[in-house]
Amino acid sequence: MYALSNKLNGENIAAGTGVDAAEAFEMWQEEDQPYEGQGHRRNMLDPSFKSVGIDNVTINGIDCWVQDFSDLPSQSEMQTTARDDTVTETLSIPRSQIAGLTLNNYYGGQVYSRSSLPLPEIKAFLTFKDGVTALPVEATTSWQANAEIGRVEGSTFIANPNLGNREATLQAQATFGGYTASQDAALTVYCSHEKTHYAPQDSYHNKVCDLCGKIIGYQSHEWDEGKITKEATEDQEGVCTYTCKDCGATKTEAIAKLPKIVVKETSSDNPSPAPAAASTITQKQADTSVNNTVTSSVKSKAVTKPVTGKAYTTSTKKTVIGKKNITLKAPEKAQVKWQTSNKKVATVSKGKVKIKGYGTVKIEAKVNGHTYTYALNVKKPMLKVNKKKVTLKKGKSLKIKAQSNGKVKWTSQNKKIAKVSQGKITGIKKGSTTVIASVSGVKVRIKVTVK
């Protein structure tokens, strides 16, 4: 201990919220500072100082520490007991010295629409005309919000729904001793995408926010079972129209022409001569007079309608890529009996064929004593590309080579950055997007960067 006098010639001070004695002492050590910045450290190590006094006081939650040094010798080696009690002091400050009330700078934060955000505590300070001193005070404080974006409940901001993306402000307010202060705090509101719709593309549809216009996802079309909008005939293909259950997009597929019917006659009687026609059929007839079977070729017109008393079989082949259900229709309008040769590959009911696996299968339709056979070859879709990451300059193009057992569909997720046509990718403007190649549900994504 030492007696205060005009001999006092050294002092260290420190202040901060929650600063204890050890932290204050560590700050004064200044071990991470260069020598010319170690003023506090040099005070503590100055050999001319013979005694030191340390004190602490807490004002409005701010701990203030002081070290005083003297060249007077210590008057006592006894350590004094620290005062840990709280003392309330009344300060009388002339208004002529007060410049006003001020607040800390605040950033409101980031919040999604229809969600809440905790707000920081508002701290107010009296400022003085000397331009240096600031005294923390217990002011009356509150947060205010524009009703268009939300409301404040206590220390929490609650954003309104359906705001979209926008920049806004909150306002911190305080009053003390007749002085007032306010401070705007920037607030960023992000869209929660409460309202969306589907925007159809080629082989998929984007999920788009109605409020901010952002594409927040995409998925493949979910097609219905399809509706025959044009019947197939032997001379013209038909049309089956599929509608997406989500976005209403439509696509059409051709229905193959009805097959020409090859007549195979079986009779114990000698057949009547057949009229000449453009196609050839093979006729087997039993010769009862010599009790043997002979084979001969005759000319006959292709049959397109049921032939009474004659049994015949017609067959058509079709390749199916992927597990895609199809619908078959017998050329005759009558009660049809459908059956499959391999239920592991496909099942059939009322002409609707459900693909179950890969391989070959025969679907038969029996009507009026006639048999129509559809030989299906169901193949697993295969798709490979030579590049999955592409970088190209604006205006330049690059051809992607694809290996596939089906027709490849090409789409770009953002045609404003890069477009694609039959595997040829062209850079439109700087940015990144994804080009998708697909075959019967198998997709390969290619990351595209345009510089």
Short mmCIF file of C-alpha atoms in Angstrom, two decimals:
data_model
loop_
_atom_site.label_atom_id
_atom_site.label_comp_id
_atom_site.label_asym_id
_atom_site.label_seq_id
_atom_site.Cartn_x
_atom_site.Cartn_y
_atom_site.Cartn_z
CA MET A 1 0.00 0.00 0.00
CA TYR A 2 1.08 3.58 -0.48
CA ALA A 3 -0.18 7.04 0.33
CA LEU A 4 -1.59 9.05 -2.59
CA SER A 5 0.49 12.12 -3.35
CA ASN A 6 1.77 14.11 -6.23
CA LYS A 7 4.43 11.45 -6.55
CA LEU A 8 1.92 9.17 -8.35
CA ASN A 9 3.41 8.68 -11.79
CA GLY A 10 1.98 5.49 -13.36
CA GLU A 11 -1.50 4.14 -14.11
CA ASN A 12 -3.09 1.28 -16.11
CA ILE A 13 -6.83 1.09 -16.79
CA ALA A 14 -9.08 -1.53 -18.43
CA ALA A 15 -12.82 -1.92 -18.86
CA GLY A 16 -15.29 -4.32 -20.40
CA THR A 17 -18.37 -6.40 -19.75
CA GLY A 18 -17.59 -9.41 -17.55
CA VAL A 19 -13.84 -8.66 -17.28
CA ASP A 20 -12.39 -10.24 -14.13
CA ALA A 21 -9.03 -9.51 -12.41
CA ALA A 22 -7.13 -12.23 -14.31
CA GLU A 23 -8.40 -10.99 -17.69
CA ALA A 24 -7.56 -7.38 -16.85
CA PHE A 25 -4.04 -8.37 -15.78
CA GLU A 26 -3.58 -10.40 -18.98
CA MET A 27 -4.62 -7.41 -21.07
CA TRP A 28 -2.07 -5.20 -19.27
CA GLN A 29 0.70 -7.73 -19.95
CA GLU A 30 0.37 -7.03 -23.70
CA GLU A 31 2.40 -10.09 -24.63
CA ASP A 32 1.03 -10.06 -28.18
CA GLN A 33 1.97 -6.41 -28.78
CA PRO A 34 5.24 -5.01 -30.20
CA TYR A 35 7.51 -3.25 -27.74
CA GLU A 36 6.45 0.26 -28.72
CA GLY A 37 2.85 -0.67 -27.92
CA GLN A 38 3.57 -2.17 -24.49
CA GLY A 39 2.96 0.92 -22.36
CA HIS A 40 0.93 -0.96 -19.73
CA ARG A 41 3.57 -3.70 -19.56
CA ARG A 42 6.40 -1.21 -19.09
CA ASN A 43 4.50 0.37 -16.18
CA MET A 44 4.29 -2.99 -14.44
CA LEU A 45 8.00 -3.73 -15.03
CA ASP A 46 9.33 -0.23 -14.30
CA PRO A 47 11.96 -0.68 -11.51
CA SER A 48 11.45 2.91 -10.30
CA PHE A 49 7.94 2.05 -9.02
CA LYS A 50 8.04 0.82 -5.41
CA SER A 51 4.33 0.25 -4.75
CA VAL A 52 1.05 -0.51 -6.58
CA GLY A 53 -2.66 -0.21 -5.85
CA ILE A 54 -5.43 -2.12 -7.68
CA ASP A 55 -9.14 -1.32 -7.67
CA ASN A 56 -12.31 -2.38 -9.47
CA VAL A 57 -15.80 -0.94 -9.82
CA THR A 58 -18.77 -2.17 -11.88
CA ILE A 59 -21.07 0.42 -13.44
CA ASN A 60 -24.18 -0.78 -15.29
CA GLY A 61 -22.58 -4.16 -15.98
CA ILE A 62 -19.23 -2.74 -17.17
CA ASP A 63 -16.19 -3.74 -15.08
CA CYS A 64 -13.64 -0.94 -14.69
CA TRP A 65 -10.13 -1.82 -13.43
CA VAL A 66 -7.24 0.44 -12.46
CA GLN A 67 -3.58 -0.06 -11.46
CA ASP A 68 -1.83 2.91 -9.86
CA PHE A 69 1.97 2.91 -9.48
CA SER A 70 4.15 5.12 -7.21
CA ASP A 71 7.81 5.62 -6.56
CA LEU A 72 7.00 5.98 -2.83
CA PRO A 73 7.86 2.93 -0.80
CA SER A 74 5.04 0.68 0.38
CA GLN A 75 3.70 1.60 3.82
CA SER A 76 2.36 -1.88 4.54
CA GLU A 77 2.83 -5.42 3.29
CA MET A 78 -0.66 -6.37 4.43
CA GLN A 79 -3.21 -7.10 1.70
CA THR A 80 -6.49 -5.29 2.20
CA THR A 81 -9.80 -7.12 1.94
CA ALA A 82 -11.65 -6.46 -1.31
CA ARG A 83 -15.08 -4.87 -1.13
CA ASP A 84 -17.50 -7.03 -3.08
CA ASP A 85 -20.65 -5.17 -2.12
CA THR A 86 -22.73 -3.08 -4.52
CA VAL A 87 -22.78 0.64 -3.91
CA THR A 88 -25.28 2.88 -5.64
CA GLU A 89 -23.91 6.33 -6.28
CA THR A 90 -25.83 9.33 -7.56
CA LEU A 91 -24.01 11.34 -10.21
CA SER A 92 -24.96 14.92 -10.84
CA ILE A 93 -24.02 15.94 -14.36
CA PRO A 94 -24.70 19.45 -15.67
CA ARG A 95 -26.82 19.32 -18.82
CA SER A 96 -24.48 21.87 -20.32
CA GLN A 97 -21.91 19.08 -20.58
CA ILE A 98 -24.27 16.49 -22.13
CA ALA A 99 -24.37 16.18 -25.92
CA GLY A 100 -27.26 13.72 -26.04
CA LEU A 101 -28.28 10.07 -25.99
CA THR A 102 -26.89 7.49 -28.40
CA LEU A 103 -27.33 3.79 -29.10
CA ASN A 104 -25.11 1.01 -30.31
CA ASN A 105 -25.17 0.18 -34.01
CA TYR A 106 -27.48 -2.75 -34.62
CA TYR A 107 -28.03 -5.21 -37.44
CA GLY A 108 -31.55 -6.59 -37.30
CA GLY A 109 -30.55 -9.91 -38.85
CA GLN A 110 -32.07 -12.36 -41.27
CA VAL A 111 -35.48 -13.97 -41.01
CA TYR A 112 -37.79 -16.08 -43.17
CA SER A 113 -41.38 -14.99 -43.67
CA ARG A 114 -43.77 -16.51 -41.16
CA SER A 115 -40.95 -17.07 -38.65
CA SER A 116 -39.48 -15.28 -35.61
CA LEU A 117 -36.19 -13.58 -34.81
CA PRO A 118 -34.82 -12.77 -31.32
CA LEU A 119 -33.76 -9.11 -31.09
CA PRO A 120 -30.63 -7.89 -29.30
CA GLU A 121 -30.74 -5.89 -26.09
CA ILE A 122 -30.75 -2.14 -26.69
CA LYS A 123 -27.92 -0.34 -24.89
CA ALA A 124 -28.03 3.42 -24.46
CA PHE A 125 -25.23 5.88 -23.58
CA LEU A 126 -25.09 9.52 -22.58
CA THR A 127 -22.54 11.31 -24.69
CA PHE A 128 -20.71 14.45 -23.64
CA LYS A 129 -19.55 17.51 -25.47
CA ASP A 130 -15.92 16.62 -24.92
CA GLY A 131 -16.46 14.07 -27.70
CA VAL A 132 -14.75 11.33 -25.71
CA THR A 133 -16.78 10.33 -22.69
CA ALA A 134 -19.80 8.03 -22.95
CA LEU A 135 -21.74 6.88 -19.88
CA PRO A 136 -23.99 3.79 -20.05
CA VAL A 137 -27.46 4.43 -18.65
CA GLU A 138 -30.56 2.37 -17.92
CA ALA A 139 -32.90 3.89 -20.49
CA THR A 140 -36.43 2.92 -21.48
CA THR A 141 -36.03 0.99 -24.73
CA SER A 142 -38.19 -0.69 -27.36
CA TRP A 143 -38.06 -2.16 -30.88
CA GLN A 144 -40.46 -0.96 -33.58
CA ALA A 145 -41.41 -2.68 -36.87
CA ASN A 146 -43.39 -1.70 -39.94
CA ALA A 147 -46.74 -3.50 -39.80
CA GLU A 148 -46.36 -4.48 -43.46
CA ILE A 149 -43.50 -6.84 -42.62
CA GLY A 150 -44.34 -8.00 -39.09
CA ARG A 151 -44.69 -7.13 -35.42
CA VAL A 152 -42.56 -7.02 -32.25
CA GLU A 153 -43.60 -8.99 -29.19
CA GLY A 154 -41.26 -8.31 -26.27
CA SER A 155 -37.76 -8.95 -27.59
CA THR A 156 -38.89 -11.04 -30.57
CA PHE A 157 -39.72 -9.97 -34.13
CA ILE A 158 -42.39 -12.07 -35.89
CA ALA A 159 -42.44 -11.80 -39.69
CA ASN A 160 -45.67 -11.77 -41.67
CA PRO A 161 -46.40 -14.63 -44.12
CA ASN A 162 -46.09 -14.38 -47.91
CA LEU A 163 -43.48 -11.59 -47.90
CA GLY A 164 -41.21 -12.87 -50.66
CA ASN A 165 -37.63 -11.58 -50.62
CA ARG A 166 -37.16 -8.02 -49.41
CA GLU A 167 -34.96 -5.64 -47.48
CA ALA A 168 -36.54 -3.87 -44.51
CA THR A 169 -35.60 -2.04 -41.30
CA LEU A 170 -36.38 -2.32 -37.64
CA GLN A 171 -35.91 0.65 -35.31
CA ALA A 172 -34.37 0.63 -31.83
CA GLN A 173 -35.68 3.47 -29.60
CA ALA A 174 -34.59 4.74 -26.17
CA THR A 175 -35.45 7.59 -23.77
CA PHE A 176 -33.55 8.77 -20.68
CA GLY A 177 -33.70 11.99 -18.68
CA GLY A 178 -35.58 13.84 -21.39
CA TYR A 179 -33.18 12.69 -24.11
CA THR A 180 -34.26 10.37 -26.93
CA ALA A 181 -32.38 8.30 -29.48
CA SER A 182 -33.26 5.91 -32.30
CA GLN A 183 -31.23 3.63 -34.52
CA ASP A 184 -32.33 1.79 -37.70
CA ALA A 185 -31.33 -1.86 -37.99
CA ALA A 186 -31.18 -3.51 -41.42
CA LEU A 187 -33.37 -6.60 -41.75
CA THR A 188 -33.24 -9.13 -44.58
CA VAL A 189 -36.43 -11.10 -45.15
CA TYR A 190 -36.19 -14.33 -47.11
CA CYS A 191 -39.10 -15.95 -48.91
CA SER A 192 -40.47 -19.14 -47.36
CA HIS A 193 -42.10 -20.12 -50.67
CA GLU A 194 -45.56 -20.59 -49.18
CA LYS A 195 -47.23 -20.34 -52.61
CA THR A 196 -45.92 -22.39 -55.54
CA HIS A 197 -46.92 -23.71 -58.93
CA TYR A 198 -45.47 -26.16 -61.44
CA ALA A 199 -44.01 -24.85 -64.69
CA PRO A 200 -43.76 -27.58 -67.37
CA GLN A 201 -40.49 -28.14 -69.22
CA ASP A 202 -39.58 -30.90 -71.70
CA SER A 203 -39.29 -34.05 -69.60
CA TYR A 204 -39.87 -32.50 -66.17
CA HIS A 205 -41.49 -29.54 -64.47
CA ASN A 206 -40.03 -26.85 -62.23
CA LYS A 207 -41.55 -25.97 -58.89
CA VAL A 208 -41.69 -22.16 -58.92
CA CYS A 209 -42.49 -19.79 -56.06
CA ASP A 210 -45.39 -17.45 -56.85
CA LEU A 211 -43.99 -14.79 -54.50
CA CYS A 212 -40.34 -14.47 -55.51
CA GLY A 213 -40.26 -16.37 -58.81
CA LYS A 214 -37.43 -18.64 -57.69
CA ILE A 215 -37.20 -22.20 -58.99
CA ILE A 216 -37.08 -24.20 -55.76
CA GLY A 217 -37.02 -27.68 -57.24
CA TYR A 218 -37.90 -29.86 -60.14
CA GLN A 219 -39.14 -33.37 -60.75
CA SER A 220 -40.04 -35.65 -63.59
CA HIS A 221 -43.54 -35.56 -64.97
CA GLU A 222 -45.94 -38.05 -63.43
CA TRP A 223 -47.93 -39.14 -66.42
CA ASP A 224 -51.40 -40.60 -66.22
CA GLU A 225 -52.27 -43.85 -67.99
CA GLY A 226 -52.92 -41.96 -71.19
CA LYS A 227 -55.96 -41.52 -73.37
CA ILE A 228 -56.29 -42.62 -76.96
CA THR A 229 -57.11 -39.44 -78.83
CA LYS A 230 -56.86 -41.01 -82.28
CA GLU A 231 -57.57 -44.65 -83.06
CA ALA A 232 -54.99 -46.56 -85.08
CA THR A 233 -55.99 -48.26 -88.32
CA GLU A 234 -54.15 -50.51 -90.75
CA ASP A 235 -53.34 -47.43 -92.83
CA GLN A 236 -52.68 -44.76 -90.17
CA GLU A 237 -50.96 -44.64 -86.81
CA GLY A 238 -53.05 -43.70 -83.80
CA VAL A 239 -52.21 -41.20 -81.04
CA CYS A 240 -52.15 -41.69 -77.27
CA THR A 241 -52.04 -38.50 -75.21
CA TYR A 242 -50.56 -38.52 -71.68
CA THR A 243 -51.19 -35.74 -69.15
CA CYS A 244 -48.95 -34.88 -66.19
CA LYS A 245 -50.87 -35.18 -62.93
CA ASP A 246 -48.99 -32.23 -61.39
CA CYS A 247 -48.54 -29.54 -64.04
CA GLY A 248 -50.98 -30.52 -66.77
CA ALA A 249 -48.30 -30.86 -69.46
CA THR A 250 -49.12 -33.29 -72.24
CA LYS A 251 -47.15 -35.56 -74.50
CA THR A 252 -48.21 -37.83 -77.31
CA GLU A 253 -47.03 -41.22 -78.48
CA ALA A 254 -47.79 -42.88 -81.74
CA ILE A 255 -49.86 -46.04 -81.69
CA ALA A 256 -48.58 -48.45 -84.31
CA LYS A 257 -50.78 -49.25 -87.28
CA LEU A 258 -52.93 -52.31 -86.80
CA PRO A 259 -51.08 -55.34 -88.16
CA LYS A 260 -52.01 -56.99 -91.43
CA ILE A 261 -53.63 -60.31 -90.63
CA VAL A 262 -52.03 -63.49 -92.05
CA VAL A 263 -54.75 -66.13 -92.48
CA LYS A 264 -53.94 -69.69 -91.51
CA GLU A 265 -56.77 -72.01 -92.52
CA THR A 266 -57.35 -75.50 -91.07
CA SER A 267 -60.13 -77.60 -92.58
CA SER A 268 -60.81 -81.19 -93.45
CA ASP A 269 -62.63 -80.08 -96.59
CA ASN A 270 -60.99 -78.99 -99.77
CA PRO A 271 -60.73 -75.21 -99.66
CA SER A 272 -62.28 -72.97 -102.25
CA PRO A 273 -59.87 -71.15 -104.51
CA ALA A 274 -58.78 -67.83 -103.00
CA PRO A 275 -58.90 -64.61 -105.06
CA ALA A 276 -55.59 -63.06 -106.08
CA ALA A 277 -54.21 -60.30 -103.87
CA ALA A 278 -50.99 -58.47 -103.11
CA SER A 279 -49.85 -60.63 -100.16
CA THR A 280 -48.81 -64.26 -99.87
CA ILE A 281 -50.15 -66.68 -97.28
CA THR A 282 -49.29 -70.28 -96.54
CA GLN A 283 -52.21 -72.72 -96.57
CA LYS A 284 -52.17 -76.24 -95.17
CA GLN A 285 -54.99 -78.50 -96.25
CA ALA A 286 -55.78 -82.11 -95.46
CA ASP A 287 -56.24 -84.39 -98.48
CA THR A 288 -58.73 -86.96 -97.21
CA SER A 289 -58.50 -89.03 -100.36
CA VAL A 290 -54.86 -89.97 -99.85
CA ASN A 291 -54.83 -89.37 -96.07
CA ASN A 292 -51.78 -87.08 -96.02
CA THR A 293 -50.97 -83.38 -95.70
CA VAL A 294 -49.66 -81.15 -98.47
CA THR A 295 -48.46 -77.55 -98.39
CA SER A 296 -49.10 -75.03 -101.14
CA SER A 297 -48.73 -71.27 -101.64
CA VAL A 298 -51.74 -69.27 -102.76
CA LYS A 299 -52.55 -65.59 -103.25
CA SER A 300 -55.10 -63.99 -100.95
CA LYS A 301 -56.12 -60.53 -99.79
CA ALA A 302 -55.13 -59.66 -96.20
CA VAL A 303 -58.07 -60.09 -93.87
CA THR A 304 -58.99 -57.11 -91.69
CA LYS A 305 -62.33 -58.34 -90.39
CA PRO A 306 -63.37 -61.61 -88.72
CA VAL A 307 -63.69 -64.49 -91.16
CA THR A 308 -66.54 -66.78 -90.14
CA GLY A 309 -65.54 -70.39 -89.56
CA LYS A 310 -61.81 -69.78 -90.12
CA ALA A 311 -59.13 -69.59 -87.40
CA TYR A 312 -56.08 -67.40 -87.93
CA THR A 313 -53.14 -65.90 -86.03
CA THR A 314 -51.34 -62.60 -86.54
CA SER A 315 -48.19 -61.42 -84.80
CA THR A 316 -46.38 -58.10 -84.37
CA LYS A 317 -43.11 -57.29 -82.61
CA LYS A 318 -42.34 -54.34 -80.39
CA THR A 319 -39.27 -53.26 -78.39
CA VAL A 320 -39.92 -51.51 -75.09
CA ILE A 321 -37.16 -49.55 -73.35
CA GLY A 322 -37.61 -49.37 -69.57
CA LYS A 323 -40.46 -50.39 -67.30
CA LYS A 324 -43.07 -48.40 -69.11
CA ASN A 325 -46.62 -49.71 -69.23
CA ILE A 326 -48.30 -49.99 -72.63
CA THR A 327 -51.82 -50.58 -73.93
CA LEU A 328 -52.64 -53.09 -76.65
CA LYS A 329 -55.86 -53.24 -78.62
CA ALA A 330 -57.16 -56.14 -80.65
CA PRO A 331 -58.30 -55.23 -84.18
CA GLU A 332 -61.74 -56.76 -83.55
CA LYS A 333 -64.43 -55.25 -81.36
CA ALA A 334 -65.66 -58.17 -79.26
CA GLN A 335 -64.98 -59.83 -75.95
CA VAL A 336 -61.21 -60.40 -75.82
CA LYS A 337 -59.31 -62.89 -73.69
CA TRP A 338 -55.83 -61.63 -72.83
CA GLN A 339 -52.91 -63.72 -71.53
CA THR A 340 -49.16 -63.44 -71.04
CA SER A 341 -46.40 -65.99 -71.53
CA ASN A 342 -44.18 -64.61 -68.75
CA LYS A 343 -45.69 -62.82 -65.74
CA LYS A 344 -42.21 -61.92 -64.46
CA VAL A 345 -41.75 -59.70 -67.50
CA ALA A 346 -45.30 -58.40 -68.05
CA THR A 347 -48.88 -58.90 -66.96
CA VAL A 348 -51.95 -57.97 -68.99
CA SER A 349 -55.54 -57.10 -68.17
CA LYS A 350 -58.04 -55.75 -70.70
CA GLY A 351 -55.19 -54.88 -73.04
CA LYS A 352 -53.25 -52.89 -70.45
CA VAL A 353 -49.76 -54.32 -70.15
CA LYS A 354 -47.79 -53.64 -66.98
CA ILE A 355 -44.05 -54.13 -67.41
CA LYS A 356 -42.59 -55.99 -64.41
CA GLY A 357 -39.09 -56.89 -65.55
CA TYR A 358 -36.73 -57.22 -68.49
CA GLY A 359 -36.76 -59.94 -71.16
CA THR A 360 -39.11 -61.24 -73.84
CA VAL A 361 -42.80 -61.96 -73.46
CA LYS A 362 -45.72 -62.75 -75.70
CA ILE A 363 -49.06 -61.08 -75.09
CA GLU A 364 -51.97 -62.86 -76.74
CA ALA A 365 -55.45 -61.54 -77.49
CA LYS A 366 -58.02 -64.18 -78.41
CA VAL A 367 -61.28 -63.05 -79.97
CA ASN A 368 -63.80 -64.73 -82.29
CA GLY A 369 -61.53 -67.74 -82.55
CA HIS A 370 -58.64 -65.60 -83.77
CA THR A 371 -55.33 -65.05 -81.96
CA TYR A 372 -53.34 -61.80 -82.07
CA THR A 373 -49.81 -62.16 -80.65
CA TYR A 374 -47.70 -59.17 -79.57
CA ALA A 375 -44.08 -60.18 -79.07
CA LEU A 376 -42.50 -57.68 -76.67
CA ASN A 377 -38.79 -57.33 -76.03
CA VAL A 378 -38.38 -55.29 -72.83
CA LYS A 379 -34.88 -53.86 -72.50
CA LYS A 380 -33.29 -52.14 -69.54
CA PRO A 381 -32.57 -48.49 -70.43
CA MET A 382 -28.88 -47.70 -70.80
CA LEU A 383 -27.31 -44.25 -70.93
CA LYS A 384 -23.68 -43.15 -70.73
CA VAL A 385 -22.05 -39.82 -71.59
CA ASN A 386 -18.41 -39.00 -72.22
CA LYS A 387 -18.41 -35.91 -69.94
CA LYS A 388 -20.20 -35.04 -66.70
CA LYS A 389 -18.54 -31.66 -66.16
CA VAL A 390 -18.18 -29.02 -68.87
CA THR A 391 -16.55 -25.57 -68.85
CA LEU A 392 -16.91 -23.37 -71.91
CA LYS A 393 -16.85 -19.74 -72.90
CA LYS A 394 -19.87 -17.62 -73.74
CA GLY A 395 -20.93 -18.26 -77.34
CA LYS A 396 -18.93 -21.50 -77.62
CA SER A 397 -20.40 -24.97 -78.02
CA LEU A 398 -19.42 -28.51 -77.07
CA LYS A 399 -20.94 -31.79 -78.26
CA ILE A 400 -21.62 -34.43 -75.61
CA LYS A 401 -21.40 -37.99 -76.87
CA ALA A 402 -24.05 -40.31 -75.48
CA GLN A 403 -24.35 -44.09 -75.65
CA SER A 404 -27.92 -45.33 -75.27
CA ASN A 405 -30.34 -48.02 -76.37
CA GLY A 406 -33.16 -45.49 -76.67
CA LYS A 407 -33.86 -41.97 -77.75
CA VAL A 408 -32.01 -39.45 -75.58
CA LYS A 409 -33.85 -36.35 -74.41
CA TRP A 410 -31.73 -33.31 -73.58
CA THR A 411 -32.81 -30.46 -71.28
CA SER A 412 -31.13 -27.48 -69.63
CA GLN A 413 -32.24 -26.35 -66.19
CA ASN A 414 -31.41 -22.74 -67.07
CA LYS A 415 -31.57 -21.93 -70.77
CA LYS A 416 -30.47 -18.35 -70.04
CA ILE A 417 -27.01 -19.69 -69.08
CA ALA A 418 -26.65 -22.63 -71.47
CA LYS A 419 -28.88 -24.32 -74.02
CA VAL A 420 -28.66 -27.84 -75.38
CA SER A 421 -29.87 -29.47 -78.59
CA GLN A 422 -29.21 -33.14 -79.40
CA GLY A 423 -26.25 -33.16 -77.02
CA LYS A 424 -24.72 -29.90 -78.28
CA ILE A 425 -24.28 -27.49 -75.35
CA THR A 426 -23.93 -23.77 -76.14
CA GLY A 427 -22.88 -21.13 -73.56
CA ILE A 428 -25.27 -18.16 -73.42
CA LYS A 429 -24.00 -16.11 -70.46
CA LYS A 430 -21.72 -16.50 -67.45
CA GLY A 431 -22.97 -18.78 -64.71
CA SER A 432 -23.59 -22.41 -63.83
CA THR A 433 -26.43 -24.77 -64.66
CA THR A 434 -27.13 -28.45 -65.21
CA VAL A 435 -27.90 -30.23 -68.46
CA ILE A 436 -29.88 -33.46 -68.12
CA ALA A 437 -29.78 -36.37 -70.53
CA SER A 438 -32.55 -38.93 -70.01
CA VAL A 439 -33.78 -42.20 -71.49
CA SER A 440 -36.95 -43.82 -70.11
CA GLY A 441 -36.40 -42.54 -66.57
CA VAL A 442 -32.60 -42.99 -66.51
CA LYS A 443 -30.95 -39.59 -66.08
CA VAL A 444 -27.39 -38.34 -66.29
CA ARG A 445 -26.62 -34.83 -65.02
CA ILE A 446 -23.88 -32.74 -66.60
CA LYS A 447 -22.60 -29.70 -64.66
CA VAL A 448 -22.04 -26.78 -67.03
CA THR A 449 -19.99 -23.67 -66.21
CA VAL A 450 -19.99 -20.74 -68.65
CA LYS A 451 -17.17 -18.22 -68.27
#
